[in-house]
Coordinates of C-alpha atoms in Angstrom, one line a residue:
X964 CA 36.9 1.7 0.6
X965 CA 34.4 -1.0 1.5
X966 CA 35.5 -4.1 3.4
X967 CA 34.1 -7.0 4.9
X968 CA 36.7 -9.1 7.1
X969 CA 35.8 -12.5 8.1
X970 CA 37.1 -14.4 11.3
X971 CA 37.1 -16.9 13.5
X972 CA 37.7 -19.9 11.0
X973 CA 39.6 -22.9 11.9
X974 CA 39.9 -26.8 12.3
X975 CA 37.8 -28.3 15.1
X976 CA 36.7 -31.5 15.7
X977 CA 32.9 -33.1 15.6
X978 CA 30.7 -31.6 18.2
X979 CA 33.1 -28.5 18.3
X980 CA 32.8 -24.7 18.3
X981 CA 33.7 -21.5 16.5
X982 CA 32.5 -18.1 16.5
X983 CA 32.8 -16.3 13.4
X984 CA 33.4 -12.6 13.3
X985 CA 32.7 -10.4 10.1
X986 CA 34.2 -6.5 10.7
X987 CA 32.8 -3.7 8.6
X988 CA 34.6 -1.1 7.0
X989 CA 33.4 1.9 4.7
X990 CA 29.7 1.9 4.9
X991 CA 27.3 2.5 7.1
X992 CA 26.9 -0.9 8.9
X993 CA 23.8 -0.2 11.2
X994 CA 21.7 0.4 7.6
X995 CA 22.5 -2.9 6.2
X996 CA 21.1 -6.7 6.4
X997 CA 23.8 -8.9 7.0
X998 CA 24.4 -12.8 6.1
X999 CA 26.5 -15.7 6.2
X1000 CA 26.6 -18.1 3.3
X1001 CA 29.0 -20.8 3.0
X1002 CA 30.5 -23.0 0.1
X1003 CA 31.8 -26.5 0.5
X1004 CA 34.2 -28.0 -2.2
X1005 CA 32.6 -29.1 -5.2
X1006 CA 29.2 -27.5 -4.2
X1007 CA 26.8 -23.9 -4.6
X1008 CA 27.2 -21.4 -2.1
X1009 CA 24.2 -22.0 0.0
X1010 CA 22.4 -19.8 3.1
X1011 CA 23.5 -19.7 6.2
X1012 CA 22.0 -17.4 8.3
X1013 CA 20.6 -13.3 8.3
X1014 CA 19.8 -10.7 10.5
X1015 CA 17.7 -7.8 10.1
X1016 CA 19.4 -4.3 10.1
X1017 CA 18.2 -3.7 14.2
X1018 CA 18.9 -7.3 14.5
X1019 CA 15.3 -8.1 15.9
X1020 CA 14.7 -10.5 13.2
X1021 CA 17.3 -13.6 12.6
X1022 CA 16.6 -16.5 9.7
X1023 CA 18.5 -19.4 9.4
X1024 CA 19.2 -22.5 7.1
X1025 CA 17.1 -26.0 8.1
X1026 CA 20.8 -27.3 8.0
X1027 CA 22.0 -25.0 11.1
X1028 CA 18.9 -24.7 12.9
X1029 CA 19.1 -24.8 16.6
X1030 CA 23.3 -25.1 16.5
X1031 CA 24.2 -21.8 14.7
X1032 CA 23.1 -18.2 16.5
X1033 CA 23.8 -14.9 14.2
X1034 CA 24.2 -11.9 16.1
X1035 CA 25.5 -8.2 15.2
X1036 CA 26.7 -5.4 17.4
X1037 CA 26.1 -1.9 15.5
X1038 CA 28.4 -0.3 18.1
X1039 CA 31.7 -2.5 17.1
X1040 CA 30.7 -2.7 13.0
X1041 CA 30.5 -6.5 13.6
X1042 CA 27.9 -9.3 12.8
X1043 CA 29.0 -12.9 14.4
X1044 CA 28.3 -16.6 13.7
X1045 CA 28.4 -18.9 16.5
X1046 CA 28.3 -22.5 15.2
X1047 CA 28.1 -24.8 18.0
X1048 CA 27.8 -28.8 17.7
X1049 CA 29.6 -28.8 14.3
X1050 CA 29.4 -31.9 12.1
X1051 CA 32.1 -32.7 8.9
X1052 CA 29.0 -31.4 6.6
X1053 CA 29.6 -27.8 8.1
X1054 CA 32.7 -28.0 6.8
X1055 CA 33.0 -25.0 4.3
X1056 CA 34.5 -21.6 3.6
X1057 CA 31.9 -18.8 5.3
X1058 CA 30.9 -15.6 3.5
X1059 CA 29.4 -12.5 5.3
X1060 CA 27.3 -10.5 3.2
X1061 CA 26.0 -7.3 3.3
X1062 CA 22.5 -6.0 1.9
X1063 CA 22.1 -2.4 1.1
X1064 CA 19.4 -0.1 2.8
X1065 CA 17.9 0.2 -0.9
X1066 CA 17.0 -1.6 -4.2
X1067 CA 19.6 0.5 -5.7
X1068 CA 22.3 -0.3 -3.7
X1069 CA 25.5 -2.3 -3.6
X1070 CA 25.7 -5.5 -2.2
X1071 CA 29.0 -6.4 -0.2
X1072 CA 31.2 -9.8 0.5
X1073 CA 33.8 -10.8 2.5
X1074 CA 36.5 -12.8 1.3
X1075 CA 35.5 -15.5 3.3
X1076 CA 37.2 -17.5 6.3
X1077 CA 38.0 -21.4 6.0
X1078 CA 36.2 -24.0 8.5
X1079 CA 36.8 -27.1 8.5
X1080 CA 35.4 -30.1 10.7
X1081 CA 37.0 -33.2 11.1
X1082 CA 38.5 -35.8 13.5

């Protein structure tokens, strides 16, 4: 019974914070890559942000360079988002996403968690 929960979401204003949580259930967390992707209304999913299975290697979007910071905590089965300085163009709904330890495996999403940025 695989899950992935999101968090964390909310309304905050221009130059606000959040920190996203994403809580998994049913696999073997430590194993997997995990990601945030988002989708804004009318638009593709795009990238957000990943982080290596040890979490010693982090990529991000251009677009969230130098405000976002993707963490994960093995222990706790939980990968985080911290957006900081959020602009109207963040708004979005946010995705975690899990990559498998192998070519073979499944991949996993959350349902997502609403953020929305505006005055």
């Amino acid at each position: 019974q695989v899950q992935l929960v999101e968090s964390g979401g909310g309304l905050v204003q221009p130059g606000g914070s959040l920190r996203l949580s994403c809580a998994a259930f049913g696999f073997t967390f430590s194993t997997y890559g995990m990601s945030w992707y988002r989708q804004a209304p009318g638009r593709e999913r795009e990238f957000v942000a990943t982080i290596s299975r040890s979490g010693g290697r982090i990529t991000y979007a251009d677009s969230v360079l130098g405000r976002f910071t993707m963490s994960r905590d093995n222990s706790k089965n939980t990968a985080y988002l911290q957006m900081n300085s959020l602009e109207p163009e963040d708004t979005a709904v946010y995705y975690c996403h899990a990559s498998p330890p192998t070519v073979e495996g499944q991949t996993y999403w959350g349902q997502g968690t609403q953020v929305t940025v505006s005055s």
